[in-house]
Tab-separated table of C-alpha atoms in Angstrom:
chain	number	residue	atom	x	y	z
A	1	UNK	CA	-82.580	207.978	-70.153
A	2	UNK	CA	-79.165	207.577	-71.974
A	3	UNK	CA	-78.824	211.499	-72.220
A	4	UNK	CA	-78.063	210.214	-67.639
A	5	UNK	CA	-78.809	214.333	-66.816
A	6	UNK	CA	-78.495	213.869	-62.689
A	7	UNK	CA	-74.531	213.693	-64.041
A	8	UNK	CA	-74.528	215.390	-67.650
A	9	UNK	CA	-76.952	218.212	-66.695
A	10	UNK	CA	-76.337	218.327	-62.250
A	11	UNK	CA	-72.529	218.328	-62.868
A	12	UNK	CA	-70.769	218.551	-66.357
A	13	UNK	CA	-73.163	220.918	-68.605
A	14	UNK	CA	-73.158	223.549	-65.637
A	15	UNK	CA	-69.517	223.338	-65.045
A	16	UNK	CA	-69.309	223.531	-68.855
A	17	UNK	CA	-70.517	226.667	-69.342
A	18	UNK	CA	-68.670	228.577	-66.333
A	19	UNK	CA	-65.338	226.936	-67.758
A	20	UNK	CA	-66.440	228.111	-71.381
A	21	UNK	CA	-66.877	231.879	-69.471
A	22	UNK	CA	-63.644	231.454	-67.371
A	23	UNK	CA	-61.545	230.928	-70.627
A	24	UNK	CA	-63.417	233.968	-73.001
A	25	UNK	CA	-63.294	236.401	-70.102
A	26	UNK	CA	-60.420	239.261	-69.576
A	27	UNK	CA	-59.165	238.445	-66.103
A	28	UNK	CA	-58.564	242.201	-65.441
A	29	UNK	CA	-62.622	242.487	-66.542
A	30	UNK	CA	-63.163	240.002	-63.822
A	31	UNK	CA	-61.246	241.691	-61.636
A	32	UNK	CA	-62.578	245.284	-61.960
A	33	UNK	CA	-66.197	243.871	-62.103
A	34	UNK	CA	-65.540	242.709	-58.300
A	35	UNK	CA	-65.174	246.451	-57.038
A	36	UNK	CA	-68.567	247.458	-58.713
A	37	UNK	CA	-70.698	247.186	-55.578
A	38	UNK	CA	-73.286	249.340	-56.254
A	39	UNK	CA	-74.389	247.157	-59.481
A	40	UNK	CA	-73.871	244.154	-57.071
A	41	UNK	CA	-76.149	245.361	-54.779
A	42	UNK	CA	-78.717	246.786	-57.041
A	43	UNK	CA	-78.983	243.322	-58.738
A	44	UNK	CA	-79.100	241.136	-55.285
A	45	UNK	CA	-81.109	243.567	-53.303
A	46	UNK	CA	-84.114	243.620	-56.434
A	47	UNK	CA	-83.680	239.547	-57.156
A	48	UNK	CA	-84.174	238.808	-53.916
A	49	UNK	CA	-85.686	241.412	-51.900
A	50	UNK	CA	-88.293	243.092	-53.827
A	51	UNK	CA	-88.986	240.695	-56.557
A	52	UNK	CA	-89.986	237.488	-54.137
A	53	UNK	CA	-92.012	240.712	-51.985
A	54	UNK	CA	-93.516	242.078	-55.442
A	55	UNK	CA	-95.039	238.852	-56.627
A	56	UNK	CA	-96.482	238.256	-53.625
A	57	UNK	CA	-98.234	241.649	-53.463
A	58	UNK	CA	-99.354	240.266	-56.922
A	59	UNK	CA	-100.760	237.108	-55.339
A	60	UNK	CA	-102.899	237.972	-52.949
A	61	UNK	CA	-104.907	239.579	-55.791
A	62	UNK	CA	-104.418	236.615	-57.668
A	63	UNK	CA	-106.000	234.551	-55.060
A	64	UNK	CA	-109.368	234.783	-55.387
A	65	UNK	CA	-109.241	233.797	-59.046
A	66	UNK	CA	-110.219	230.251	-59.801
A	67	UNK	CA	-106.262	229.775	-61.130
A	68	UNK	CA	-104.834	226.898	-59.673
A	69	UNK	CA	-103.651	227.111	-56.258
A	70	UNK	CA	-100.179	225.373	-56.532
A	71	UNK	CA	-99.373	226.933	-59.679
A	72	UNK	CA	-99.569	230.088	-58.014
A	73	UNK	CA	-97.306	228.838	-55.274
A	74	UNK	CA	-94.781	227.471	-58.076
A	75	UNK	CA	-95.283	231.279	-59.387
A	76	UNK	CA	-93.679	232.441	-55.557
A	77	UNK	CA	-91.137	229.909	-55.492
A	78	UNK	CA	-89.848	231.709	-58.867
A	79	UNK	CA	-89.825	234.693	-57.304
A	80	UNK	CA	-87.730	233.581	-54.484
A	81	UNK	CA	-85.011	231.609	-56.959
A	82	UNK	CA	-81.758	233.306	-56.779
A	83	UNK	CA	-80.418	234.986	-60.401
A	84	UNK	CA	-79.362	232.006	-63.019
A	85	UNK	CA	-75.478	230.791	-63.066
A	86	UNK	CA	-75.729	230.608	-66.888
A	87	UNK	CA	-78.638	232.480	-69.138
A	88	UNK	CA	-77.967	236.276	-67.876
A	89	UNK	CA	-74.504	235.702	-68.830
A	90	UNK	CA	-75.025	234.440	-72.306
A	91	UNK	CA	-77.392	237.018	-73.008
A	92	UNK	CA	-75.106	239.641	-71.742
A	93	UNK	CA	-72.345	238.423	-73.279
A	94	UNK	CA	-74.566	238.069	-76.997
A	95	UNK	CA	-75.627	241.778	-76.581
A	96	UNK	CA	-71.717	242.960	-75.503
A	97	UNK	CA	-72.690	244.094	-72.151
A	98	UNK	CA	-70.644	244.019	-68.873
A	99	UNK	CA	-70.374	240.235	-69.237
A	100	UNK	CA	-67.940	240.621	-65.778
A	101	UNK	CA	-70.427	241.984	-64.118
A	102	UNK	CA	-73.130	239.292	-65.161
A	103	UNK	CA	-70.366	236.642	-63.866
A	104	UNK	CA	-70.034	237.561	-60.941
A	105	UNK	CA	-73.715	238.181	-60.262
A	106	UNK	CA	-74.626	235.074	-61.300
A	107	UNK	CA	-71.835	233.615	-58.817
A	108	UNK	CA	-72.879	235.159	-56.073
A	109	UNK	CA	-76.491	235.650	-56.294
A	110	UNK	CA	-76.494	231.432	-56.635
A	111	UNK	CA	-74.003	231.481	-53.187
A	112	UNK	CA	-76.701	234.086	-50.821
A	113	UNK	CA	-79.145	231.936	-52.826
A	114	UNK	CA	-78.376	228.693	-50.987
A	115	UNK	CA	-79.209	230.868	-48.012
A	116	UNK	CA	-82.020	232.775	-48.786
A	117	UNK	CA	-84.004	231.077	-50.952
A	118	UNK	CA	-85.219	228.352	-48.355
A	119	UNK	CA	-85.598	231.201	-45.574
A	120	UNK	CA	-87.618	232.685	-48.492
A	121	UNK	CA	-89.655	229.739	-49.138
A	122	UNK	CA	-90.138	229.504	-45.277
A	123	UNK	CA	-90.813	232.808	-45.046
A	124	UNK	CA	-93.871	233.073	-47.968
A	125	UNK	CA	-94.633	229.714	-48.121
A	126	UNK	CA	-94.333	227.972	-45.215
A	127	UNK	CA	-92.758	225.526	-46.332
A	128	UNK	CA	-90.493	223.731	-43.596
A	129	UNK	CA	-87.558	221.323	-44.161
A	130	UNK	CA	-83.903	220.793	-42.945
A	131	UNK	CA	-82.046	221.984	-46.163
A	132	UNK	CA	-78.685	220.532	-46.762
A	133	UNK	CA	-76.740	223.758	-47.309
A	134	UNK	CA	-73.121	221.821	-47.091
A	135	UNK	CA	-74.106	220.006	-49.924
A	136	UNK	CA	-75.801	222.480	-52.152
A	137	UNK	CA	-72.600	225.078	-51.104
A	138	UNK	CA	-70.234	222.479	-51.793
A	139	UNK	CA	-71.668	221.459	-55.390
A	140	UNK	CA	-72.009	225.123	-56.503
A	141	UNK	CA	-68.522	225.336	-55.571
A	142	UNK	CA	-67.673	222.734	-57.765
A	143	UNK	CA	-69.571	223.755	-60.785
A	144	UNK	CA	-69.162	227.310	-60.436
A	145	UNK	CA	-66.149	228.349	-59.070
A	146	UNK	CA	-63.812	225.467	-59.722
A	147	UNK	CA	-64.555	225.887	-63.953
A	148	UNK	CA	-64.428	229.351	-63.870
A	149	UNK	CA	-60.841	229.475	-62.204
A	150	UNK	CA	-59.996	226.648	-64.425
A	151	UNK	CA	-60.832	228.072	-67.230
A	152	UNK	CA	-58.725	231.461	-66.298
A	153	UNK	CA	-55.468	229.612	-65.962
A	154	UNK	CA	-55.905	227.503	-68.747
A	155	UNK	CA	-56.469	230.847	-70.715
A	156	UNK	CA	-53.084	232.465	-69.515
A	157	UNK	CA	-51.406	229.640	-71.568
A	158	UNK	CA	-53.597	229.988	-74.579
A	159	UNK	CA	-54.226	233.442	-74.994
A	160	UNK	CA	-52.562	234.366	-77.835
A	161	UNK	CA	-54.278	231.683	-79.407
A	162	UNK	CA	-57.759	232.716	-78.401
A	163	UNK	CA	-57.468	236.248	-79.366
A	164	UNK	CA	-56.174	234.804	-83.252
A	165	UNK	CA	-58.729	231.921	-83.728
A	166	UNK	CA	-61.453	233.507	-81.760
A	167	UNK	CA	-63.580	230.340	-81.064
A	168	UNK	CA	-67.571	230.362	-81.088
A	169	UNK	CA	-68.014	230.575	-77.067
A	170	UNK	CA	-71.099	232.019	-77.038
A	171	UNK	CA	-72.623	229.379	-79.352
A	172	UNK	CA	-71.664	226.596	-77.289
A	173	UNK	CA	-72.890	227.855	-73.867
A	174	UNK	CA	-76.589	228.356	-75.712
A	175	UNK	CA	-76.203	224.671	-76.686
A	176	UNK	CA	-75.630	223.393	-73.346
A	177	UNK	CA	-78.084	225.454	-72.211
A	178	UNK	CA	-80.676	224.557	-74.801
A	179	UNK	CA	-79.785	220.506	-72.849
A	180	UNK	CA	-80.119	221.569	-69.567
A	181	UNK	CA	-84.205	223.542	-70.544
A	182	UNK	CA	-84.957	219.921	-72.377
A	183	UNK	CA	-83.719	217.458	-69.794
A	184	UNK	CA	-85.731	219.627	-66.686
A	185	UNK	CA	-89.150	219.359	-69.568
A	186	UNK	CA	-88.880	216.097	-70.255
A	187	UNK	CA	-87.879	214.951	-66.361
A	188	UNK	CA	-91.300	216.950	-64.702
A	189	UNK	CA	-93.782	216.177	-67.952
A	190	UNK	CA	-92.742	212.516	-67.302
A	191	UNK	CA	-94.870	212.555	-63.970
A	192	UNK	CA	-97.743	210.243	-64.221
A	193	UNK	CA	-99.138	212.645	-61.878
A	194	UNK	CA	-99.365	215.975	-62.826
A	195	UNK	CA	-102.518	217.107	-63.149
A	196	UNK	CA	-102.765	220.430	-65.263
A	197	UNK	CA	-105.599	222.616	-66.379
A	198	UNK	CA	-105.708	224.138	-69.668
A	199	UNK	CA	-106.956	227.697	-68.151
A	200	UNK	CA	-104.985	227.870	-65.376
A	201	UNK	CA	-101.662	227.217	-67.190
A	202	UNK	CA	-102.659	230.025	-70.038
A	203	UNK	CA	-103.003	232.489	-67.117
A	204	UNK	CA	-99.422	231.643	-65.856
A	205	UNK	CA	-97.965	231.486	-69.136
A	206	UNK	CA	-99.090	235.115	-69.727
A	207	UNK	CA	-98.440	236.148	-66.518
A	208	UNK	CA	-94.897	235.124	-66.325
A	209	UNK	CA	-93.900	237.112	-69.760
A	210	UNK	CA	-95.945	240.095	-68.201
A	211	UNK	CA	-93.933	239.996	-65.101
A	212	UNK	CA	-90.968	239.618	-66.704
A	213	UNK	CA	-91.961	242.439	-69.280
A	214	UNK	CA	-92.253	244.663	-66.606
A	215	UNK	CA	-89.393	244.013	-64.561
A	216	UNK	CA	-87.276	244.565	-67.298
A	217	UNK	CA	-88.777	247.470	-68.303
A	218	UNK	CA	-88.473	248.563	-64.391
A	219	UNK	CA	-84.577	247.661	-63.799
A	220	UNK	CA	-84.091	249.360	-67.101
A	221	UNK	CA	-85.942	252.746	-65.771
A	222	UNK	CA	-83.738	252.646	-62.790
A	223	UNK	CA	-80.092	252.054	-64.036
A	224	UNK	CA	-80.911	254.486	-66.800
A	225	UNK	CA	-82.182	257.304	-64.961
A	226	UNK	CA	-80.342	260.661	-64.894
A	227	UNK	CA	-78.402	260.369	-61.548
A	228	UNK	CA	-77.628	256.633	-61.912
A	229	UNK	CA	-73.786	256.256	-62.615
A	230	UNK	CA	-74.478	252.979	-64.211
A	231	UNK	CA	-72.770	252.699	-68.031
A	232	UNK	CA	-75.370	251.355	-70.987
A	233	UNK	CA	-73.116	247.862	-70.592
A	234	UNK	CA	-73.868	248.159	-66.660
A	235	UNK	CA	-77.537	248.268	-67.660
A	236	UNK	CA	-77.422	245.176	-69.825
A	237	UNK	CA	-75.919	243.347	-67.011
A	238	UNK	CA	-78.529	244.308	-64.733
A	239	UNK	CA	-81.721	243.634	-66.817
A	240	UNK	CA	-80.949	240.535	-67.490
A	241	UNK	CA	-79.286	239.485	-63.775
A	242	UNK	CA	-81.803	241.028	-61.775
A	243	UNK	CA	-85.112	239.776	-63.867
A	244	UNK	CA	-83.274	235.811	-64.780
A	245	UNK	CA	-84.105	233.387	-62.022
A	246	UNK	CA	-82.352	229.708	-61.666
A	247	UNK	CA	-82.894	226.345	-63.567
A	248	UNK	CA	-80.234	224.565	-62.344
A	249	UNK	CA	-80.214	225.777	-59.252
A	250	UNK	CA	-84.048	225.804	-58.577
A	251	UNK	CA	-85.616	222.606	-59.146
A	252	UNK	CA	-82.759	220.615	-57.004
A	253	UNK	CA	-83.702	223.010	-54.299
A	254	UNK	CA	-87.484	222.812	-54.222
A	255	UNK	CA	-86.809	218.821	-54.928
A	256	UNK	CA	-85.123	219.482	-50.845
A	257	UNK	CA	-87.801	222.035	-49.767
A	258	UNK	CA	-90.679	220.595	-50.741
A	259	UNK	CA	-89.678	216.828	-50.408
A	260	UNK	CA	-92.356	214.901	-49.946
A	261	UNK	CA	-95.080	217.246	-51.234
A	262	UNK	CA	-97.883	215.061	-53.548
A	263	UNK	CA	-98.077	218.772	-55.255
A	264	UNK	CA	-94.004	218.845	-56.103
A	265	UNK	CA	-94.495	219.222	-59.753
A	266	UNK	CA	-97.665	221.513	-59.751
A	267	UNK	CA	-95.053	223.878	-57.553
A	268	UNK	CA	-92.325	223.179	-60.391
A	269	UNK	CA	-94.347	224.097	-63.585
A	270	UNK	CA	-93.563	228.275	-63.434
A	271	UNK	CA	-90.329	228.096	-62.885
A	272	UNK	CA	-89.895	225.614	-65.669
A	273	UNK	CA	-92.166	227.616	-67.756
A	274	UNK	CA	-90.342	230.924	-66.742
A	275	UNK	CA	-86.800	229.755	-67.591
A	276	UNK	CA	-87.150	229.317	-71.251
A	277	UNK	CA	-89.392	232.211	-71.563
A	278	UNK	CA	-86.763	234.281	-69.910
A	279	UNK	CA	-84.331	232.974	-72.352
A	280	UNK	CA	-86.480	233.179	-75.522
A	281	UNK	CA	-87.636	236.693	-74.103
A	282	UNK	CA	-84.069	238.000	-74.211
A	283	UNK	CA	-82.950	236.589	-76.951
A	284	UNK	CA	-85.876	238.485	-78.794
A	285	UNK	CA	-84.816	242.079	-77.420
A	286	UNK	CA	-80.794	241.203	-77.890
A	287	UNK	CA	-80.933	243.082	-81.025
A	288	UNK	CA	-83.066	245.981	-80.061
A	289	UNK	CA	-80.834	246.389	-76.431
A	290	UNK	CA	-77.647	245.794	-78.791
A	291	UNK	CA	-78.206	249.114	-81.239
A	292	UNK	CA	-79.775	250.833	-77.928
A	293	UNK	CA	-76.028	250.848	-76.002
A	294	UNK	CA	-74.224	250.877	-79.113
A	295	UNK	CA	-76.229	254.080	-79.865
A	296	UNK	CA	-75.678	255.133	-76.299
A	297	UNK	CA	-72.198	254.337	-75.892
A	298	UNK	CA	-71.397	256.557	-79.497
């Protein structure tokens, strides 16, 4: 359509949003945040170790339910997406958490992600294919990295500026987010055919805000409990990084995976369900995590 998302959406809207972060972020936050690597590997180690492992514990039960067979797999494939390059961040940033943190999760969960995710895929799925990691690596790179250091030098020269005019940065990343959910809708509910049952997509609708209900609720447990040296803004970073999965990053990836596959859009369907859910989840229990650190941090 004229909205031309393989460029607007692949390229511009995620490079948008790390160059948006790059020029509101602190470069000595960024720069701390990068020796914090016992958050780092709490967030990687539960995204993509025991969440994938979790959900298919889950599965197996789920598996003798009539629920549709593919949907389930799409509900695997979520849990084997790496954490989001753009959600966690804005919903970190909205509630004042460690927005640093969230960065450079996001960053490098995306980067193991080109890894892991197909060896995950493989791994639970089956699913076989010669993934072009050069690529993928190369255009993460680009959107990613490249905005985000852009965005840092271009904020050494405007600074003072910045810090007097204070522009709306969180607003515009949730609008350029808010294109990227509508685009992915309207490019898989386009398919002539997908073939969806009423029941079966109720069930995964209920069970994706369950799972993601709990995880929360889990990752908040542990980076609150007594011996945990993790601050209230540490926590807000890592409920949202370690339960978030990728968009952006996701359906381009499963598009290489599972090329081919007649069943390609029954497989998409949770993670395009889970992504705004996640989203309009967190955006529900900003307020309510807000007065809990504020009330924590006083």
């Amino acid at each position: 359509g004229p909205l031309k998302p393989e460029i607007t959406i692949t390229y511009i809207a995620v490079s948008a949003i790390f160059f948006n972060s790059g020029l509101s972020l602190k470069t000595e936050e960024l720069t701390s945040a990068l020796m914090h690597v016992k958050l780092h590997l709490f967030v990687q180690i539960f995204t993509l170790v025991f969440f994938p492992t979790a959900i298919w514990v889950f599965l197996q039960l789920l598996s003798i339910t009539p629920i549709n067979e593919w949907l389930l797999k799409g509900l695997q494939t979520v849990g084997c997406m790496p954490p989001p390059v753009s959600s966690a961040v804005i919903l970190t940033k909205a509630v004042g958490g460690n927005e640093a943190a969230a960065i450079f999760n996001s960053a490098f969960g995306s980067f193991l992600g080109i890894v892991i995710t197909p060896l995950l895929l493989l791994l639970f799925l089956g699913s076989s294919s010669s993934v072009p990691f050069t690529s993928i690596f190369s255009q993460l790179f680009m959107t990613v990295v490249v905005p985000l250091i852009i965005g840092q030098i271009v904020r050494r020269y405007i600074k003072d500026w910045l810090e007097r005019k204070k522009p709306p940065f969180g607003a515009i990343s949730s609008c350029v987010l808010l294109m990227i959910i509508y685009t992915t809708f309207c490019d898989t509910f386009a398919n002539p055919h997908i073939d969806l049952d009423k029941f079966s997509l109720i069930i995964i609708v209920f069970i994706i805000f369950s799972v993601q209900m709990s995880f929360m609720f889990l990752t908040f447990l542990f980076s609150t409990r007594n011996n945990s040296t993790f601050t209230p803004a540490d926590t807000v970073a890592i409920v949202f990084c370690s339960t978030h999965k990728s968009l952006t990053l996701g359906i381009p990836m499963l598009k290489i995976v599972f090329a081919g596959y007649e069943h390609l859009s029954l497989i998409s369907v949770p993670l395009l369900i889970y992504h705004p859910a996640q989203i309009l989840l967190g955006s529900l229990l900003v307020p309510t995590i807000k007065s809990w650190m504020v009330s924590r941090q006083k």
